[in-house]
Amino acid sequence: MAKTKKLFAALTRRGPHRVLRGDLAFAGQPGVVYTPESGFNLPGIAFGHDWLTGSDRYAGTLEHLASWGIVAAAPDTEKAFAPSVLNLAVDLGTTLDIIAGVRLGPGKISVHPSKLGVVGHGFGGSAAVFAAAGMGSRLKTAAALFPAVSSPPAEQPAAGLALPGLILRASADSSSLRSNADALAQAWTSSTLRIVNKGESGGLVEGRRLAKAVGLPGADKGTQKAVRALLTGYLLFVLAGDKTYRDFADPEVTLPKTVALDPAAEQPTLEDKVVALLKG
């Protein structure tokens, strides 16, 4: 465990690679891509944003992944008040096609087609689940960070997923009407659910947030720091195959800045959440 704590601490900081930023629009897809300065056959992920946000609100997280050798791209679509989770899922797939299909940067960067994953935050977390279901065996993993309820529900495609996955939620999400993290974890049997200690479900978004006007929380540096380490370690093992980070994908290991799950705890139903909200 001491070794894992040291790895976690290192992963909260930027990695050894210098980072380059590019524009996905050159391939017809609005969005951004962050890469290490060089490297062939790298792992790559497409990142889906939360409701009423965009790729610019995750620059620090995308840069962080790239600094550890992971190509991270994010489509900049479906940012309206009533976005389509299915359309964002398609855009995540298109983004992966782009980064895996062309040489990036000055021609010294490539993504291996068997080292691909999708990641999303909030609304984008549910979109990542739909993207994973649609892409099937082309993907190696998916991660839903504080996923949010969507229409149609992401639990439906999640039930058919066999690939390994990571789901992160805040402690308060168990009683939140917006969160579907517990339902996703129950449907997606090959996923690992982790509770981020003192995490805020909206805290991964960087900078000032328009959605604060409708009650969604703003940036939280503690949440960002913990999530970046948890996600990076997980992807380095599952996508890059680095066994040093095996514990980050082991559901039996309680990682730093997470709370151990209580398997005996009964998950609240939607009715329980509504009652709790009315009482509050």
C-alpha positions as a Python dict, from the first residue, in 0.01 Angstrom:
ca = {
    (1, 'M'): (0, 0, 0),
    (2, 'A'): (294, 232, 70),
    (3, 'K'): (407, 188, -289),
    (4, 'T'): (58, 272, -417),
    (5, 'K'): (50, 587, -203),
    (6, 'K'): (378, 701, -357),
    (7, 'L'): (248, 629, -707),
    (8, 'F'): (-71, 821, -632),
    (9, 'A'): (124, 1118, -499),
    (10, 'A'): (337, 1123, -814),
    (11, 'L'): (28, 1103, -1035),
    (12, 'T'): (-122, 1414, -875),
    (13, 'R'): (162, 1605, -1041),
    (14, 'R'): (236, 1651, -1411),
    (15, 'G'): (415, 1367, -1581),
    (16, 'P'): (753, 1365, -1757),
    (17, 'H'): (632, 1454, -2107),
    (18, 'R'): (617, 1798, -2263),
    (19, 'V'): (265, 1854, -2394),
    (20, 'L'): (146, 1973, -2734),
    (21, 'R'): (-203, 2107, -2809),
    (22, 'G'): (-381, 2067, -3141),
    (23, 'D'): (-716, 2138, -3304),
    (24, 'L'): (-945, 1854, -3415),
    (25, 'A'): (-1112, 2086, -3664),
    (26, 'F'): (-841, 2001, -3917),
    (27, 'A'): (-1022, 1667, -3951),
    (28, 'G'): (-1371, 1815, -3950),
    (29, 'Q'): (-1450, 1761, -3580),
    (30, 'P'): (-1472, 2065, -3349),
    (31, 'G'): (-1255, 2000, -3048),
    (32, 'V'): (-903, 1980, -2910),
    (33, 'V'): (-631, 1720, -2872),
    (34, 'Y'): (-343, 1712, -2623),
    (35, 'T'): (-46, 1485, -2686),
    (36, 'P'): (300, 1411, -2551),
    (37, 'E'): (569, 1580, -2758),
    (38, 'S'): (654, 1251, -2928),
    (39, 'G'): (579, 880, -2915),
    (40, 'F'): (442, 606, -3137),
    (41, 'N'): (166, 354, -3057),
    (42, 'L'): (48, 558, -2759),
    (43, 'P'): (-278, 498, -2569),
    (44, 'G'): (-554, 746, -2652),
    (45, 'I'): (-885, 856, -2506),
    (46, 'A'): (-1178, 1071, -2615),
    (47, 'F'): (-1322, 1286, -2337),
    (48, 'G'): (-1686, 1392, -2309),
    (49, 'H'): (-1776, 1716, -2129),
    (50, 'D'): (-2052, 1780, -1876),
    (51, 'W'): (-2372, 1974, -1937),
    (52, 'L'): (-2330, 2340, -2039),
    (53, 'T'): (-1952, 2313, -2055),
    (54, 'G'): (-1694, 2253, -2327),
    (55, 'S'): (-1349, 2112, -2384),
    (56, 'D'): (-1179, 2430, -2261),
    (57, 'R'): (-1310, 2358, -1910),
    (58, 'Y'): (-1098, 2041, -1894),
    (59, 'A'): (-769, 2173, -2030),
    (60, 'G'): (-580, 2094, -1709),
    (61, 'T'): (-709, 1737, -1698),
    (62, 'L'): (-638, 1673, -2066),
    (63, 'E'): (-289, 1821, -2033),
    (64, 'H'): (-228, 1608, -1726),
    (65, 'L'): (-310, 1287, -1913),
    (66, 'A'): (-88, 1388, -2204),
    (67, 'S'): (200, 1464, -1968),
    (68, 'W'): (184, 1099, -1861),
    (69, 'G'): (195, 970, -2218),
    (70, 'I'): (-176, 942, -2298),
    (71, 'V'): (-320, 1121, -2602),
    (72, 'A'): (-635, 1299, -2482),
    (73, 'A'): (-886, 1451, -2725),
    (74, 'A'): (-1223, 1615, -2657),
    (75, 'P'): (-1501, 1700, -2902),
    (76, 'D'): (-1648, 2046, -2852),
    (77, 'T'): (-2008, 1972, -2946),
    (78, 'E'): (-2350, 1933, -2776),
    (79, 'K'): (-2302, 2238, -2553),
    (80, 'A'): (-2658, 2370, -2578),
    (81, 'F'): (-2915, 2372, -2296),
    (82, 'A'): (-3075, 2050, -2425),
    (83, 'P'): (-2789, 1841, -2569),
    (84, 'S'): (-2816, 1490, -2712),
    (85, 'V'): (-2627, 1221, -2522),
    (86, 'L'): (-2641, 999, -2831),
    (87, 'N'): (-2491, 1266, -3056),
    (88, 'L'): (-2207, 1327, -2810),
    (89, 'A'): (-2145, 952, -2799),
    (90, 'V'): (-2110, 950, -3179),
    (91, 'D'): (-1871, 1246, -3161),
    (92, 'L'): (-1658, 1060, -2906),
    (93, 'G'): (-1629, 772, -3151),
    (94, 'T'): (-1542, 1009, -3435),
    (95, 'T'): (-1275, 1169, -3217),
    (96, 'L'): (-1115, 831, -3152),
    (97, 'D'): (-1122, 753, -3525),
    (98, 'I'): (-932, 1074, -3591),
    (99, 'I'): (-658, 1034, -3332),
    (100, 'A'): (-605, 666, -3415),
    (101, 'G'): (-615, 720, -3790),
    (102, 'V'): (-364, 1000, -3852),
    (103, 'R'): (-17, 1100, -3743),
    (104, 'L'): (-45, 1379, -3491),
    (105, 'G'): (172, 1681, -3423),
    (106, 'P'): (479, 1706, -3644),
    (107, 'G'): (440, 1340, -3748),
    (108, 'K'): (619, 1203, -3440),
    (109, 'I'): (304, 1095, -3255),
    (110, 'S'): (66, 806, -3320),
    (111, 'V'): (-207, 626, -3126),
    (112, 'H'): (-231, 248, -3133),
    (113, 'P'): (-577, 131, -3249),
    (114, 'S'): (-592, -133, -2975),
    (115, 'K'): (-520, 114, -2692),
    (116, 'L'): (-836, 324, -2706),
    (117, 'G'): (-1079, 434, -2437),
    (118, 'V'): (-1361, 680, -2374),
    (119, 'V'): (-1392, 900, -2066),
    (120, 'G'): (-1661, 1147, -1969),
    (121, 'H'): (-1768, 1376, -1687),
    (122, 'G'): (-2129, 1418, -1574),
    (123, 'F'): (-2347, 1422, -1886),
    (124, 'G'): (-2034, 1319, -2079),
    (125, 'G'): (-1992, 1020, -1849),
    (126, 'S'): (-2322, 877, -1969),
    (127, 'A'): (-2224, 962, -2328),
    (128, 'A'): (-1903, 764, -2277),
    (129, 'V'): (-2110, 459, -2180),
    (130, 'F'): (-2318, 490, -2497),
    (131, 'A'): (-1999, 532, -2702),
    (132, 'A'): (-1848, 221, -2544),
    (133, 'A'): (-2159, 19, -2625),
    (134, 'G'): (-2156, 142, -2984),
    (135, 'M'): (-1787, 77, -3047),
    (136, 'G'): (-1776, -270, -2893),
    (137, 'S'): (-1446, -454, -2913),
    (138, 'R'): (-1267, -153, -3064),
    (139, 'L'): (-1240, -8, -2715),
    (140, 'K'): (-1030, -137, -2429),
    (141, 'T'): (-1199, 56, -2149),
    (142, 'A'): (-1435, 338, -2052),
    (143, 'A'): (-1457, 569, -1752),
    (144, 'A'): (-1755, 766, -1621),
    (145, 'L'): (-1654, 1044, -1382),
    (146, 'F'): (-1946, 1154, -1162),
    (147, 'P'): (-2189, 1042, -1437),
    (148, 'A'): (-2528, 1212, -1465),
    (149, 'V'): (-2873, 1088, -1555),
    (150, 'S'): (-2944, 1105, -1928),
    (151, 'S'): (-3228, 1046, -2170),
    (152, 'P'): (-3224, 771, -2285),
    (153, 'P'): (-3076, 617, -1968),
    (154, 'A'): (-2715, 500, -1988),
    (155, 'E'): (-2795, 203, -1767),
    (156, 'Q'): (-2945, 28, -2070),
    (157, 'P'): (-2624, 6, -2277),
    (158, 'A'): (-2418, -36, -1958),
    (159, 'A'): (-2589, -369, -1892),
    (160, 'G'): (-2441, -506, -2214),
    (161, 'L'): (-2083, -392, -2157),
    (162, 'A'): (-1814, -655, -2096),
    (163, 'L'): (-1509, -427, -2109),
    (164, 'P'): (-1350, -306, -1783),
    (165, 'G'): (-1460, 34, -1664),
    (166, 'L'): (-1409, 293, -1394),
    (167, 'I'): (-1690, 488, -1229),
    (168, 'L'): (-1617, 768, -985),
    (169, 'R'): (-1875, 936, -763),
    (170, 'A'): (-1888, 1173, -470),
    (171, 'S'): (-2025, 1061, -133),
    (172, 'A'): (-2325, 1290, -175),
    (173, 'D'): (-2410, 1141, -515),
    (174, 'S'): (-2586, 845, -353),
    (175, 'S'): (-2877, 1076, -269),
    (176, 'S'): (-2855, 1304, -573),
    (177, 'L'): (-3130, 1298, -832),
    (178, 'R'): (-2877, 1398, -1097),
    (179, 'S'): (-2630, 1114, -1038),
    (180, 'N'): (-2668, 769, -1191),
    (181, 'A'): (-2330, 638, -1071),
    (182, 'D'): (-2470, 363, -847),
    (183, 'A'): (-2723, 249, -1106),
    (184, 'L'): (-2450, 237, -1371),
    (185, 'A'): (-2224, 35, -1145),
    (186, 'Q'): (-2501, -217, -1078),
    (187, 'A'): (-2578, -254, -1449),
    (188, 'W'): (-2216, -255, -1566),
    (189, 'T'): (-2084, -560, -1384),
    (190, 'S'): (-1728, -533, -1520),
    (191, 'S'): (-1681, -181, -1386),
    (192, 'T'): (-1512, -63, -1067),
    (193, 'L'): (-1694, 200, -859),
    (194, 'R'): (-1487, 431, -640),
    (195, 'I'): (-1605, 706, -405),
    (196, 'V'): (-1382, 1013, -410),
    (197, 'N'): (-1330, 1134, -53),
    (198, 'K'): (-1452, 1495, -18),
    (199, 'G'): (-1507, 1499, -394),
    (200, 'E'): (-1760, 1729, -560),
    (201, 'S'): (-1944, 1593, -861),
    (202, 'G'): (-1911, 1918, -1056),
    (203, 'G'): (-1565, 2004, -928),
    (204, 'L'): (-1374, 1861, -1223),
    (205, 'V'): (-1486, 2153, -1440),
    (206, 'E'): (-1217, 2424, -1443),
    (207, 'G'): (-1275, 2797, -1415),
    (208, 'R'): (-1602, 2983, -1379),
    (209, 'R'): (-1905, 2785, -1482),
    (210, 'L'): (-2227, 2909, -1641),
    (211, 'A'): (-2414, 2616, -1489),
    (212, 'K'): (-2358, 2759, -1138),
    (213, 'A'): (-2656, 2980, -1218),
    (214, 'V'): (-2878, 2671, -1213),
    (215, 'G'): (-2730, 2523, -898),
    (216, 'L'): (-2438, 2313, -1025),
    (217, 'P'): (-2111, 2343, -830),
    (218, 'G'): (-1802, 2511, -966),
    (219, 'A'): (-1436, 2412, -979),
    (220, 'D'): (-1281, 2225, -688),
    (221, 'K'): (-904, 2178, -695),
    (222, 'G'): (-911, 1891, -447),
    (223, 'T'): (-1151, 1697, -669),
    (224, 'Q'): (-942, 1771, -978),
    (225, 'K'): (-621, 1656, -813),
    (226, 'A'): (-768, 1329, -687),
    (227, 'V'): (-954, 1245, -1008),
    (228, 'R'): (-653, 1313, -1228),
    (229, 'A'): (-440, 1072, -1025),
    (230, 'L'): (-708, 800, -1008),
    (231, 'L'): (-787, 824, -1379),
    (232, 'T'): (-425, 845, -1496),
    (233, 'G'): (-317, 543, -1291),
    (234, 'Y'): (-615, 344, -1415),
    (235, 'L'): (-548, 427, -1781),
    (236, 'L'): (-174, 362, -1752),
    (237, 'F'): (-252, 7, -1645),
    (238, 'V'): (-556, -77, -1857),
    (239, 'L'): (-462, 108, -2178),
    (240, 'A'): (-83, 132, -2165),
    (241, 'G'): (-35, -205, -1996),
    (242, 'D'): (199, -68, -1728),
    (243, 'K'): (175, -322, -1445),
    (244, 'T'): (324, -70, -1203),
    (245, 'Y'): (-27, 76, -1175),
    (246, 'R'): (-216, -254, -1135),
    (247, 'D'): (-373, -146, -804),
    (248, 'F'): (-552, 144, -975),
    (249, 'A'): (-772, -107, -1160),
    (250, 'D'): (-816, -351, -871),
    (251, 'P'): (-1161, -315, -709),
    (252, 'E'): (-1029, -485, -393),
    (253, 'V'): (-776, -205, -332),
    (254, 'T'): (-888, 112, -156),
    (255, 'L'): (-681, 386, -316),
    (256, 'P'): (-572, 716, -156),
    (257, 'K'): (-840, 989, -154),
    (258, 'T'): (-1116, 728, -189),
    (259, 'V'): (-1362, 581, 59),
    (260, 'A'): (-1403, 204, 87),
    (261, 'L'): (-1737, 82, -43),
    (262, 'D'): (-1972, -91, 197),
    (263, 'P'): (-2101, -398, 8),
    (264, 'A'): (-2379, -441, 264),
    (265, 'A'): (-2509, -88, 224),
    (266, 'E'): (-2845, -66, 50),
    (267, 'Q'): (-2848, 177, -239),
    (268, 'P'): (-3125, 438, -229),
    (269, 'T'): (-3403, 413, -484),
    (270, 'L'): (-3529, 705, -691),
    (271, 'E'): (-3820, 736, -445),
    (272, 'D'): (-3571, 759, -156),
    (273, 'K'): (-3383, 1036, -337),
    (274, 'V'): (-3702, 1236, -400),
    (275, 'V'): (-3808, 1204, -36),
    (276, 'A'): (-3463, 1315, 82),
    (277, 'L'): (-3479, 1614, -153),
    (278, 'L'): (-3821, 1719, -29),
    (279, 'K'): (-3710, 1690, 332),
    (280, 'G'): (-3403, 1901, 257),
}
